[in-house]
Short mmCIF file of N, CA and C in Angstrom, two decimals:
data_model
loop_
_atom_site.label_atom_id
_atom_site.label_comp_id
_atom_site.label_asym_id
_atom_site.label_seq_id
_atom_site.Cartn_x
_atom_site.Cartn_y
_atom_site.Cartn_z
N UNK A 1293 105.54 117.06 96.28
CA UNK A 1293 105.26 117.26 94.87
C UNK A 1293 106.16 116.36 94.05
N UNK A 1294 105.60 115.93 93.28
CA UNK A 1294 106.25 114.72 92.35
C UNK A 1294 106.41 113.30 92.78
N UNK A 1295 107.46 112.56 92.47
CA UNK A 1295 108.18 111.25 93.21
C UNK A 1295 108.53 111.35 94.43
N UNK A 1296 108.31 110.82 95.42
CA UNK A 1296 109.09 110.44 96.28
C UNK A 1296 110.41 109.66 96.36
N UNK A 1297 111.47 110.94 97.22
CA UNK A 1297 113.32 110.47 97.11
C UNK A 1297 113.13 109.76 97.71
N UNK A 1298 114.78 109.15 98.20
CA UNK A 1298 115.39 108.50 98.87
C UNK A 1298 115.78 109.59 100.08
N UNK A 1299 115.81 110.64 99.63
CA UNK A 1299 116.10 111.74 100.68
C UNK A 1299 114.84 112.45 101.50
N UNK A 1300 114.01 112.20 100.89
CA UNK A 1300 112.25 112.46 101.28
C UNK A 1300 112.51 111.49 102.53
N UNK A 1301 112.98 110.39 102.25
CA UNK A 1301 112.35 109.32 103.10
C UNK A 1301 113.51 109.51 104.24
N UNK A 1302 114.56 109.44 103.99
CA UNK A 1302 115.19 109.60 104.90
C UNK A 1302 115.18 110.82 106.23
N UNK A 1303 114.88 111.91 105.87
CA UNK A 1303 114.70 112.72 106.56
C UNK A 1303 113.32 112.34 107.45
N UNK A 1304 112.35 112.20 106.90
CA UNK A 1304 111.38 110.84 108.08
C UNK A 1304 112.03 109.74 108.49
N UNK A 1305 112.45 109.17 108.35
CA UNK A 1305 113.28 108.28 108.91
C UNK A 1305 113.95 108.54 110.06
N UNK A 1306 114.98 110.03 109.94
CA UNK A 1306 115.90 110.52 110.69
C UNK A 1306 114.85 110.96 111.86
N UNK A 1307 113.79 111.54 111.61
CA UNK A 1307 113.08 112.15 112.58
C UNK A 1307 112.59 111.14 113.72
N UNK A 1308 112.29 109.96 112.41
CA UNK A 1308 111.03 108.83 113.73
C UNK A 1308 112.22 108.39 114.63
N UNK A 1309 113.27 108.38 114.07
CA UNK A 1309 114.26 107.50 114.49
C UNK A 1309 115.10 108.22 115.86
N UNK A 1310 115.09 109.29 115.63
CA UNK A 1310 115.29 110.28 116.86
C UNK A 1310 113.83 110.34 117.74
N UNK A 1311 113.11 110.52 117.63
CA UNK A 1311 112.22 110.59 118.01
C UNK A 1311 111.92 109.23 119.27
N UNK A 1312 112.31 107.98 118.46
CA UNK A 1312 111.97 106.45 119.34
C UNK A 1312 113.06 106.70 120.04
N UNK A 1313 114.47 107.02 119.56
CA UNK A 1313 115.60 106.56 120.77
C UNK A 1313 116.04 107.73 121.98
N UNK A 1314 114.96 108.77 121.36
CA UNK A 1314 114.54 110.05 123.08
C UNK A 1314 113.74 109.57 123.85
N UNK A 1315 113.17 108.45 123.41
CA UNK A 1315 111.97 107.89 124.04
C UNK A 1315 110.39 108.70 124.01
N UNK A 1316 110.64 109.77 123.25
CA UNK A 1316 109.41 109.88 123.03
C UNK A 1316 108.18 109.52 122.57
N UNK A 1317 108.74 108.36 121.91
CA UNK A 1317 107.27 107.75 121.01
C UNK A 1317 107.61 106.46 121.47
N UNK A 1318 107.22 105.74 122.32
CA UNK A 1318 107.16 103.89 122.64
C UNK A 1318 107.23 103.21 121.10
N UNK A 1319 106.57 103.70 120.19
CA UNK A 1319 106.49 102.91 119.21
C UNK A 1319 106.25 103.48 118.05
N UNK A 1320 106.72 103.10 116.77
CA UNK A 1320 106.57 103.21 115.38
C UNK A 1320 105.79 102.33 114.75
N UNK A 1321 104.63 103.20 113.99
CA UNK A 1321 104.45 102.14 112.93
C UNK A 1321 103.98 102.98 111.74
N UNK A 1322 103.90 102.67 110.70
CA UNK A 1322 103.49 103.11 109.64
C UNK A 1322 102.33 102.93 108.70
N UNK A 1323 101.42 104.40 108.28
CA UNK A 1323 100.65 103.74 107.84
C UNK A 1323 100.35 104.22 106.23
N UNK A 1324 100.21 103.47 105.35
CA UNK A 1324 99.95 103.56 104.08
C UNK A 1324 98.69 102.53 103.07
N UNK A 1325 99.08 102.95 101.99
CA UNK A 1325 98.63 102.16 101.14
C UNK A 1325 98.91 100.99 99.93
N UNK A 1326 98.70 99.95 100.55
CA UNK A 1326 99.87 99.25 99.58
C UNK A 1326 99.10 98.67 98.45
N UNK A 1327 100.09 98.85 97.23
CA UNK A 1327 99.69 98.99 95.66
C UNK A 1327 99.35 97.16 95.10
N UNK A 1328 98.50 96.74 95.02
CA UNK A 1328 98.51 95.22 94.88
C UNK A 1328 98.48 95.65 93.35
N UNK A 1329 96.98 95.67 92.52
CA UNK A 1329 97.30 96.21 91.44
C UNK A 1329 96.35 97.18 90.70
N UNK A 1330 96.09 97.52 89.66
CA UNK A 1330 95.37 99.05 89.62
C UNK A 1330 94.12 99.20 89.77
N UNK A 1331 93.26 98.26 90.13
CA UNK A 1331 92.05 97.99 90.83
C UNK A 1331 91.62 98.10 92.25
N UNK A 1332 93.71 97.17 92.61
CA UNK A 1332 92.99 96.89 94.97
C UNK A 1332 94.26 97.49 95.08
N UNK A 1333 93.91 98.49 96.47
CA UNK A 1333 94.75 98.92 97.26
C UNK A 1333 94.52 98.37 98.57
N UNK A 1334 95.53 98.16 99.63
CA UNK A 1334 95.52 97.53 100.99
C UNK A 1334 95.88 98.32 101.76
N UNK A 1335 95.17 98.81 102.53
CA UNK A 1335 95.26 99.64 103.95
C UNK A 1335 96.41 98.65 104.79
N UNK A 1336 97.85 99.70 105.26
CA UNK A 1336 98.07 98.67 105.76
C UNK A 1336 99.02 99.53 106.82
N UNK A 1337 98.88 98.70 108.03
CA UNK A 1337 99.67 99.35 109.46
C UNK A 1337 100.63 98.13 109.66
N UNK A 1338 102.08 98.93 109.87
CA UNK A 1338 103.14 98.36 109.74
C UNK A 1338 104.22 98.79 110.70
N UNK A 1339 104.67 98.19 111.58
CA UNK A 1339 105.67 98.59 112.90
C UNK A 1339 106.56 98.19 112.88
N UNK A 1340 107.52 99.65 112.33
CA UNK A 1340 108.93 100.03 112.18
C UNK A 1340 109.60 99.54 113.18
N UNK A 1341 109.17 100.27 114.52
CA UNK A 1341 110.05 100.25 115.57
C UNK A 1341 109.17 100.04 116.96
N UNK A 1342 109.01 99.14 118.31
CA UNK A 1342 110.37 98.49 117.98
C UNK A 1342 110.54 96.92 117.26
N UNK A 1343 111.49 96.44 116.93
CA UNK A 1343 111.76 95.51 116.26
C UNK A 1343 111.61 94.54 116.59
N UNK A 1344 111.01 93.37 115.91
CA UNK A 1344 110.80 92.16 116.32
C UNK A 1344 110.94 90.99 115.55
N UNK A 1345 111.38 89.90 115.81
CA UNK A 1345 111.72 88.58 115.04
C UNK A 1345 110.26 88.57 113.79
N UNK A 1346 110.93 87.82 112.77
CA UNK A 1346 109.93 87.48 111.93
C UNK A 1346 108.95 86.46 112.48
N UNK A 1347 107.87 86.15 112.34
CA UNK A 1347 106.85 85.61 112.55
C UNK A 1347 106.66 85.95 114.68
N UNK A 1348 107.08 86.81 114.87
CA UNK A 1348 106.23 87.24 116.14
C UNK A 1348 106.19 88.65 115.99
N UNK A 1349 105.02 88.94 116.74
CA UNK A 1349 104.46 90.48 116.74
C UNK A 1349 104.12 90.92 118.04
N UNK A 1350 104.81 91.74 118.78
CA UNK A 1350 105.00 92.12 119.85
C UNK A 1350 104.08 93.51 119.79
N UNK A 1351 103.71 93.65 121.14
CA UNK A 1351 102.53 95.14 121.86
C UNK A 1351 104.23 95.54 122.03
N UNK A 1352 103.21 97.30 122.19
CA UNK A 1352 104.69 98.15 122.62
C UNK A 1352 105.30 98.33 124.05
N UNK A 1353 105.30 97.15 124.87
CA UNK A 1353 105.46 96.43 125.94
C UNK A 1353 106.94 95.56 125.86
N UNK A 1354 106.03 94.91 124.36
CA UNK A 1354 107.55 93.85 123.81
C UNK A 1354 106.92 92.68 124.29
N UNK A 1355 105.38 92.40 124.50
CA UNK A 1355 104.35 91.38 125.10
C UNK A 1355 104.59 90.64 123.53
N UNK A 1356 104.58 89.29 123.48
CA UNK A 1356 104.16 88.72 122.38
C UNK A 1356 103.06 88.40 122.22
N UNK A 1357 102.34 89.39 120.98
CA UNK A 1357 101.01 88.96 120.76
C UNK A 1357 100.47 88.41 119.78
N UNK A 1358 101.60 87.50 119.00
CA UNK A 1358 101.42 86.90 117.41
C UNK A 1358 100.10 85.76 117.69
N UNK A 1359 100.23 85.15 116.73
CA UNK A 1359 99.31 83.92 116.41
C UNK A 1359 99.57 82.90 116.42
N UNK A 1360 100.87 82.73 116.60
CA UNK A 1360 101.36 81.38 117.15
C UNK A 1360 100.24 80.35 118.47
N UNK A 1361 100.20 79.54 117.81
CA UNK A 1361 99.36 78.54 118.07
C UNK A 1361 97.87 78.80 118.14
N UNK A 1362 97.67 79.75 117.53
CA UNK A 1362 96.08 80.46 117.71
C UNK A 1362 95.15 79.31 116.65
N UNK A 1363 94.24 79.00 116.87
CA UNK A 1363 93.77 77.93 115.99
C UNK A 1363 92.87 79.13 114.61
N UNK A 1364 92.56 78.63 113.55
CA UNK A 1364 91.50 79.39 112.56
C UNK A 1364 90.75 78.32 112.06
N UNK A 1365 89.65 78.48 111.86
CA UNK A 1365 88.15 77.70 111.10
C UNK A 1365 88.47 78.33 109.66
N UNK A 1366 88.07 77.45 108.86
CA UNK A 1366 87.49 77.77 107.52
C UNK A 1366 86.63 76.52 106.87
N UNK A 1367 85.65 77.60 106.49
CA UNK A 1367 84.00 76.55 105.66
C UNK A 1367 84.32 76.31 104.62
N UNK A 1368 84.50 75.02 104.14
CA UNK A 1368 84.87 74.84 102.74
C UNK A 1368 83.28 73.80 102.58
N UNK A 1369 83.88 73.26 101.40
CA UNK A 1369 82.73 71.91 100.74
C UNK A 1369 83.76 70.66 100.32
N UNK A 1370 82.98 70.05 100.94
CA UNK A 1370 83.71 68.22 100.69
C UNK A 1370 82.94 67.35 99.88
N UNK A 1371 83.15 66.97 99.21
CA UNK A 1371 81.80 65.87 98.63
C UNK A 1371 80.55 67.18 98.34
N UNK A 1372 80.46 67.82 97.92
CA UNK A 1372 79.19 68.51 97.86
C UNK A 1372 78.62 69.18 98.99
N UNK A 1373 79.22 68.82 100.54
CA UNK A 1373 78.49 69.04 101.53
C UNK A 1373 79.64 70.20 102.12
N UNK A 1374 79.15 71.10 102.77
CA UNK A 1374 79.62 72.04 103.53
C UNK A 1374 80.52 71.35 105.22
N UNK A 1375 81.81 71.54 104.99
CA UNK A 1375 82.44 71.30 106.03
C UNK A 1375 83.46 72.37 106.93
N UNK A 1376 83.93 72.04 108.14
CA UNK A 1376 84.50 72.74 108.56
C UNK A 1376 86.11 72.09 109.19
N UNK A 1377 87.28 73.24 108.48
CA UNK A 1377 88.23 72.87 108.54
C UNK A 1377 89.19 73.54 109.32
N UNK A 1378 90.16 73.09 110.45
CA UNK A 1378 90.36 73.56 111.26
C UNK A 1378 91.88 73.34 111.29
N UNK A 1379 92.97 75.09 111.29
CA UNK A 1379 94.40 75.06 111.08
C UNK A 1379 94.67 75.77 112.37
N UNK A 1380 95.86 75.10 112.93
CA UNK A 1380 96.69 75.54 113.99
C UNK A 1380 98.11 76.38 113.48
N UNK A 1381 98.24 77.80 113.65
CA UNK A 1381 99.05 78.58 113.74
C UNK A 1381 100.36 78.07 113.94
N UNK A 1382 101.40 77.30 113.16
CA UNK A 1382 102.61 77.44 113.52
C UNK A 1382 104.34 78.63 112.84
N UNK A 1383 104.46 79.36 113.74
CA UNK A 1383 105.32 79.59 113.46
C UNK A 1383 106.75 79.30 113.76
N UNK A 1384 107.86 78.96 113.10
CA UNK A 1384 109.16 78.27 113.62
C UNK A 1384 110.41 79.98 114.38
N UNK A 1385 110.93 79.51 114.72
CA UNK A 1385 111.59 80.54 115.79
C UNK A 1385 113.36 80.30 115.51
N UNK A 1386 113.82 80.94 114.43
CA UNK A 1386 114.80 80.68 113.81
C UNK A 1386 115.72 80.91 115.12
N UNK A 1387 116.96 80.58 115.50
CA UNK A 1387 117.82 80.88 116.54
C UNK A 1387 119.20 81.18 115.84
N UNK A 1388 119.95 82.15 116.19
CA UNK A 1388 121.37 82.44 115.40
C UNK A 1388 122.27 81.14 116.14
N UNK A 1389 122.84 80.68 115.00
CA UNK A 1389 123.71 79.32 115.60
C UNK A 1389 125.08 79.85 116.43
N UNK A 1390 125.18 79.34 117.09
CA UNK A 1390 126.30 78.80 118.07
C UNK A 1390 127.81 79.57 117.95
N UNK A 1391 127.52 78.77 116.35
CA UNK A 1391 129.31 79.27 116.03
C UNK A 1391 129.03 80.49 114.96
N UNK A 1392 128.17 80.92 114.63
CA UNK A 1392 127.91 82.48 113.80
C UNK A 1392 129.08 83.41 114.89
N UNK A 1393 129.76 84.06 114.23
CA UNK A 1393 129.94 85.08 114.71
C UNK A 1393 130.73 86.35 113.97
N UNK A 1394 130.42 87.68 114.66
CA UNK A 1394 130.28 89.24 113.99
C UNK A 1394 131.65 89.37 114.25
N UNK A 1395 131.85 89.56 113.12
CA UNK A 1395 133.26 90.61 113.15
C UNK A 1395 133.20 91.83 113.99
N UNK A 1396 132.16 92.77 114.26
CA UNK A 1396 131.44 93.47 114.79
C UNK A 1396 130.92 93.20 115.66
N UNK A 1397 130.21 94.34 116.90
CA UNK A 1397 129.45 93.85 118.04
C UNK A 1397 128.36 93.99 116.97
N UNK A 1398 127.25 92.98 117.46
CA UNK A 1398 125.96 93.55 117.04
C UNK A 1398 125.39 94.29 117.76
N UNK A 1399 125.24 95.20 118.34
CA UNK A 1399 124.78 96.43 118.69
C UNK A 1399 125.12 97.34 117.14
N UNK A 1400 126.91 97.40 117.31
CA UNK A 1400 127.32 98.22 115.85
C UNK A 1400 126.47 98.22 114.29
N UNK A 1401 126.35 96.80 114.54
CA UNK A 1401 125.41 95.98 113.32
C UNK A 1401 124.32 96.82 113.17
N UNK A 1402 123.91 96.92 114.43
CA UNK A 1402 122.14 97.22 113.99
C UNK A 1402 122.37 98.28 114.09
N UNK A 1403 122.67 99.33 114.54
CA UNK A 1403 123.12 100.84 114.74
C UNK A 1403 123.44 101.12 113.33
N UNK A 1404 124.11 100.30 112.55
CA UNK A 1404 124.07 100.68 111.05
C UNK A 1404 123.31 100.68 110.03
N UNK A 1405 122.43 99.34 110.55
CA UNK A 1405 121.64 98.95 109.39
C UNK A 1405 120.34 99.27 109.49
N UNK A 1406 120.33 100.08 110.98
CA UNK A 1406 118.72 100.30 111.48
C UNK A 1406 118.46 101.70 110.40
N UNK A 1407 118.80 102.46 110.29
CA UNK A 1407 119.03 103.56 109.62
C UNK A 1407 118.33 103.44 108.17
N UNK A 1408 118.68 102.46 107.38
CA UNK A 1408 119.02 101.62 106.14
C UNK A 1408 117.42 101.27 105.77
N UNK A 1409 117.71 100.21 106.82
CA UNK A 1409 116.29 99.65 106.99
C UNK A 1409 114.84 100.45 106.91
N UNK A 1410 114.94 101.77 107.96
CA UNK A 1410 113.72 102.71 108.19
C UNK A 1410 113.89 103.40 106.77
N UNK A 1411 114.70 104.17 106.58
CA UNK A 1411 114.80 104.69 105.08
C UNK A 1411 114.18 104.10 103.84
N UNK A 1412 114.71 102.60 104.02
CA UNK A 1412 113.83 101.98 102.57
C UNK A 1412 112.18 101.51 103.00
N UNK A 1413 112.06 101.11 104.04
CA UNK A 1413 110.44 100.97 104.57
C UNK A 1413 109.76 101.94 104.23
N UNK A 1414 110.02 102.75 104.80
CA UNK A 1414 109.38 104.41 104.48
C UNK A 1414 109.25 105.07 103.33
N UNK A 1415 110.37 104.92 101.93
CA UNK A 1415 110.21 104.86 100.76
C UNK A 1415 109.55 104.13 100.41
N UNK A 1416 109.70 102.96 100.34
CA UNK A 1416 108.81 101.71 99.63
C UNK A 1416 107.26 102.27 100.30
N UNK A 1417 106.89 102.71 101.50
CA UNK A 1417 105.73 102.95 101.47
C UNK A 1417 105.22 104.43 100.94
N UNK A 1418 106.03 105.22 100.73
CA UNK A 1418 105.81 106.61 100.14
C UNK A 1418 105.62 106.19 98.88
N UNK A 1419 106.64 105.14 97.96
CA UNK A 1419 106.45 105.24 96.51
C UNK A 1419 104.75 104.38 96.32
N UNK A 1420 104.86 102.82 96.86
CA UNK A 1420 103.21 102.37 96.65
C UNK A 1420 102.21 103.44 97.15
N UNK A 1421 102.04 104.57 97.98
CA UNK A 1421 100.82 105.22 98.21
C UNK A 1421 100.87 105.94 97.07
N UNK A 1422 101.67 106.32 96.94
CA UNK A 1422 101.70 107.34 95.23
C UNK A 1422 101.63 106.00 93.79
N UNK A 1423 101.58 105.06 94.17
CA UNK A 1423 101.38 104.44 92.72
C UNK A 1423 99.76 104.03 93.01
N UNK A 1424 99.07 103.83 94.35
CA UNK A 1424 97.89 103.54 94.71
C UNK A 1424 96.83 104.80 94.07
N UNK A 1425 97.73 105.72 94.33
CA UNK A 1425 96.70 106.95 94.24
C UNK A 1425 96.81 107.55 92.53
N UNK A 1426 98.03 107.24 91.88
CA UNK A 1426 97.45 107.64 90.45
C UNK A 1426 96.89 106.36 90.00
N UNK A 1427 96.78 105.21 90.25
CA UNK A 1427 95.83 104.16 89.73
C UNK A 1427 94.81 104.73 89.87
N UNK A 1428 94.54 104.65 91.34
CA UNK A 1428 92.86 105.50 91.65
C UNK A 1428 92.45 106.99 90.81
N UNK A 1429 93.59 107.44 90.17
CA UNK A 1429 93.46 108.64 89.29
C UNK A 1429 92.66 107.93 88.40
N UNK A 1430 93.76 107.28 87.84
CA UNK A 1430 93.28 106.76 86.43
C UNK A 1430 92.05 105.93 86.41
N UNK A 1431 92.08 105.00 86.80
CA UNK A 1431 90.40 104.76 86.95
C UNK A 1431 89.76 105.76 87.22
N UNK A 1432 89.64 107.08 88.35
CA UNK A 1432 88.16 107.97 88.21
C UNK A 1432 88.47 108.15 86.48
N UNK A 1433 89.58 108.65 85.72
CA UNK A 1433 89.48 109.43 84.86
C UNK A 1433 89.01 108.13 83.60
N UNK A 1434 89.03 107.38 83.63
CA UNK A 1434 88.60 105.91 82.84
C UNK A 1434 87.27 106.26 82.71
N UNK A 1435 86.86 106.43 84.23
CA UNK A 1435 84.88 105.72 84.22
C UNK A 1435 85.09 107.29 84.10
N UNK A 1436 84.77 108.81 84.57
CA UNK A 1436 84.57 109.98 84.06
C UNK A 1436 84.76 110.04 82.00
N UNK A 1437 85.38 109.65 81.69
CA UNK A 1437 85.60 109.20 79.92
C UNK A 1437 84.87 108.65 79.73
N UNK A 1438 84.26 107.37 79.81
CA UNK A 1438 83.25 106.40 79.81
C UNK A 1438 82.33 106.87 79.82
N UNK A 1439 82.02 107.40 81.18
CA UNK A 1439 80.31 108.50 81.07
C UNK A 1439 80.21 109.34 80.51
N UNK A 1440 81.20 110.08 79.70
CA UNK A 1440 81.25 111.11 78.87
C UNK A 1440 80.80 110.67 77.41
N UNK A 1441 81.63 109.60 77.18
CA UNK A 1441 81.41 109.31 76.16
C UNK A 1441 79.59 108.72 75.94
N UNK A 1442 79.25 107.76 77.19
CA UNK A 1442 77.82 107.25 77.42
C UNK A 1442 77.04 108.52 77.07
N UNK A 1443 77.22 109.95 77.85
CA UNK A 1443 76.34 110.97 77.41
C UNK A 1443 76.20 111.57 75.95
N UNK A 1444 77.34 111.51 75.94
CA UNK A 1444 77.06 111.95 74.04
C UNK A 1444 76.90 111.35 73.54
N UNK A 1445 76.63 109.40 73.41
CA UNK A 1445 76.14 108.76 72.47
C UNK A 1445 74.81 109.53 72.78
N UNK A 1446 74.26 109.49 74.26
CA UNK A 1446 72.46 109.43 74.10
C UNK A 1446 72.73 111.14 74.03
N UNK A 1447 72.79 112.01 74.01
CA UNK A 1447 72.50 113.32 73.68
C UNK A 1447 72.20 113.45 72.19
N UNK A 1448 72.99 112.90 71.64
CA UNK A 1448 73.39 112.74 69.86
C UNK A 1448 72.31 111.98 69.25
N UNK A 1449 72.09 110.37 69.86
CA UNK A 1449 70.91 110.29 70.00
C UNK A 1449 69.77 110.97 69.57
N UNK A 1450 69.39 111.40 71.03
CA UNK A 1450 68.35 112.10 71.29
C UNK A 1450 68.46 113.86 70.37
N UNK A 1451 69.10 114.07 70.13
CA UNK A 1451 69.18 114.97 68.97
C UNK A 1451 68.77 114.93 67.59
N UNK A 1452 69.58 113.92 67.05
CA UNK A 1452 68.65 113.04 66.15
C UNK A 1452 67.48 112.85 65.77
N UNK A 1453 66.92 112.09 67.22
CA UNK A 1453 65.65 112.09 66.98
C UNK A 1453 65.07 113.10 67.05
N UNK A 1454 65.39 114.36 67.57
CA UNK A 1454 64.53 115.68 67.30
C UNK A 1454 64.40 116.24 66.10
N UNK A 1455 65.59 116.36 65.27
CA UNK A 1455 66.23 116.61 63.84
C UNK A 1455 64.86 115.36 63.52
N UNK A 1456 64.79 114.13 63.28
CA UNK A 1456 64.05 113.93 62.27
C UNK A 1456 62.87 113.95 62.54
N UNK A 1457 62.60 114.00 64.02
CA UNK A 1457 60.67 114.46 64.21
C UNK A 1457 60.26 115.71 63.43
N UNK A 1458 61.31 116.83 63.38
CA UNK A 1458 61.41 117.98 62.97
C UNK A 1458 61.17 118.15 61.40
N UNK A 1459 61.79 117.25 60.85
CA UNK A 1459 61.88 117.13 59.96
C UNK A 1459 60.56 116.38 59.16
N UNK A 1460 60.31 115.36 59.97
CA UNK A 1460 59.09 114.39 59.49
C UNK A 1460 58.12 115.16 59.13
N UNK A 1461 57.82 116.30 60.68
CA UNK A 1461 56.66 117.48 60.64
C UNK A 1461 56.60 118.65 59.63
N UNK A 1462 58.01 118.66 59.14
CA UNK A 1462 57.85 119.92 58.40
C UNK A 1462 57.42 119.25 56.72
N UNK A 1463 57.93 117.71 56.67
CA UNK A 1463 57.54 117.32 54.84
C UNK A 1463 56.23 116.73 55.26
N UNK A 1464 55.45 116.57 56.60
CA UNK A 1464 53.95 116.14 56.38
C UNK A 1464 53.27 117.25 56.10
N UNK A 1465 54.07 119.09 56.42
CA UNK A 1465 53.16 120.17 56.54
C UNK A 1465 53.28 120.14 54.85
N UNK A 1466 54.11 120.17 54.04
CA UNK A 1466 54.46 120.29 52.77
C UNK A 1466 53.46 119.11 52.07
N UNK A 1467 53.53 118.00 52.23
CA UNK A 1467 52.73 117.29 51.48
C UNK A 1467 51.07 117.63 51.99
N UNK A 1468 50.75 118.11 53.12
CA UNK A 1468 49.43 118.79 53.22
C UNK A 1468 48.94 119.61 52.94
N UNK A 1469 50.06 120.45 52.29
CA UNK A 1469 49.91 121.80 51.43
C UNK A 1469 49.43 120.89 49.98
N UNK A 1470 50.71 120.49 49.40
CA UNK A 1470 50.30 119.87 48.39
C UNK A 1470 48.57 118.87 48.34
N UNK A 1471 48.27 118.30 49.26
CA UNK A 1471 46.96 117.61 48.69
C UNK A 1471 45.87 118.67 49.07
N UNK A 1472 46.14 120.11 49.81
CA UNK A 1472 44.93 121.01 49.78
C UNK A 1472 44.77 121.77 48.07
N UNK A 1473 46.16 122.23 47.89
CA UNK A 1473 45.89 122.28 46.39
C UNK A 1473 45.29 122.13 45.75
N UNK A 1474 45.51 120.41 45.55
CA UNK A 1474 45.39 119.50 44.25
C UNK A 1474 43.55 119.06 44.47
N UNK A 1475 43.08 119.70 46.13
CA UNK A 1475 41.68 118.91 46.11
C UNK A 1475 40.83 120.20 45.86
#
């Protein structure tokens, strides 16, 4: 009910996070709705745990199954004429240099920051599903207003026109009174 905390999230956090290092769950991922803007929302599945370098995407194996070097087509137009254009997948594979080094083990590192990390993922996706879903409020309640308003122009309308058919009929009965009179 309401906003989603920082403490909302964490306590999911705490759970998935116990949960992966009992080994009960091979894998994390998350699924929500992410807020582009108050029109598009993006369905989107996202894997917390386990962790993997940027630009590769690992099965819950730890198989690399990114797109690196995967080729893609796209139909464009050249000159007027319909062509086909063809991109090869590169991603670069950053390496920690040589002479970097932790004051800390990194084990410690990530043991700290893993925590950190799941907490704000998990917020950031609790707060966009809740900004996805009162957009989607507000638009039904936009177009529901809209058609409301559409019905009572034509009811009012169409009221109208009953009021003056009504009316037309009752001063033609009056002026037919009047010319039986007068004949």
């Amino acid at each position: 009910m309401g906003f989603p905390t920082a403490k909302e999230a964490q306590t999911i956090a705490d759970n998935v996070f116990s949960l992966f290092v009992s080994e009960e769950v091979d894998k994390v991922e998350l699924l929500y709705t992410k807020f582009v803007s108050l029109v598009k929302f993006v369905p989107v599945i996202q894997t917390l745990l386990p962790l993997s370098p940027k630009g590769r995407i690992c099965d819950m194996n730890g198989v690399s199954v990114d797109a690196d070097g995967d080729e893609f087509f796209r139909l464009t137009s050249k000159e007027g004429k319909l062509a086909l254009e063809r991109d090869a997948v590169r991603t670069e594979k950053a390496e920690l240099s040589p002479i970097m080094q932790f004051e800390q083990d990194p084990v410690q590192i990530l043991d700290a920051l893993l925590p950190l990390y799941l907490n704000s993922q998990i917020l950031k996706a609790l707060q966009e599903s809740l900004a996805s879903e009162l957009a989607a409020r507000m638009g039904a309640m936009s177009n529901a207003t809209d058609n409301a308003m559409e019905l009572m122009k034509n009811l009012s309308m169409s009221y109208n026109r009953e009021r003056q058919a009504k009316i037309t009929g009752e001063l033609l009965e009056i002026i037919a009174g009047a010319d039986a009179l007068t004949s």
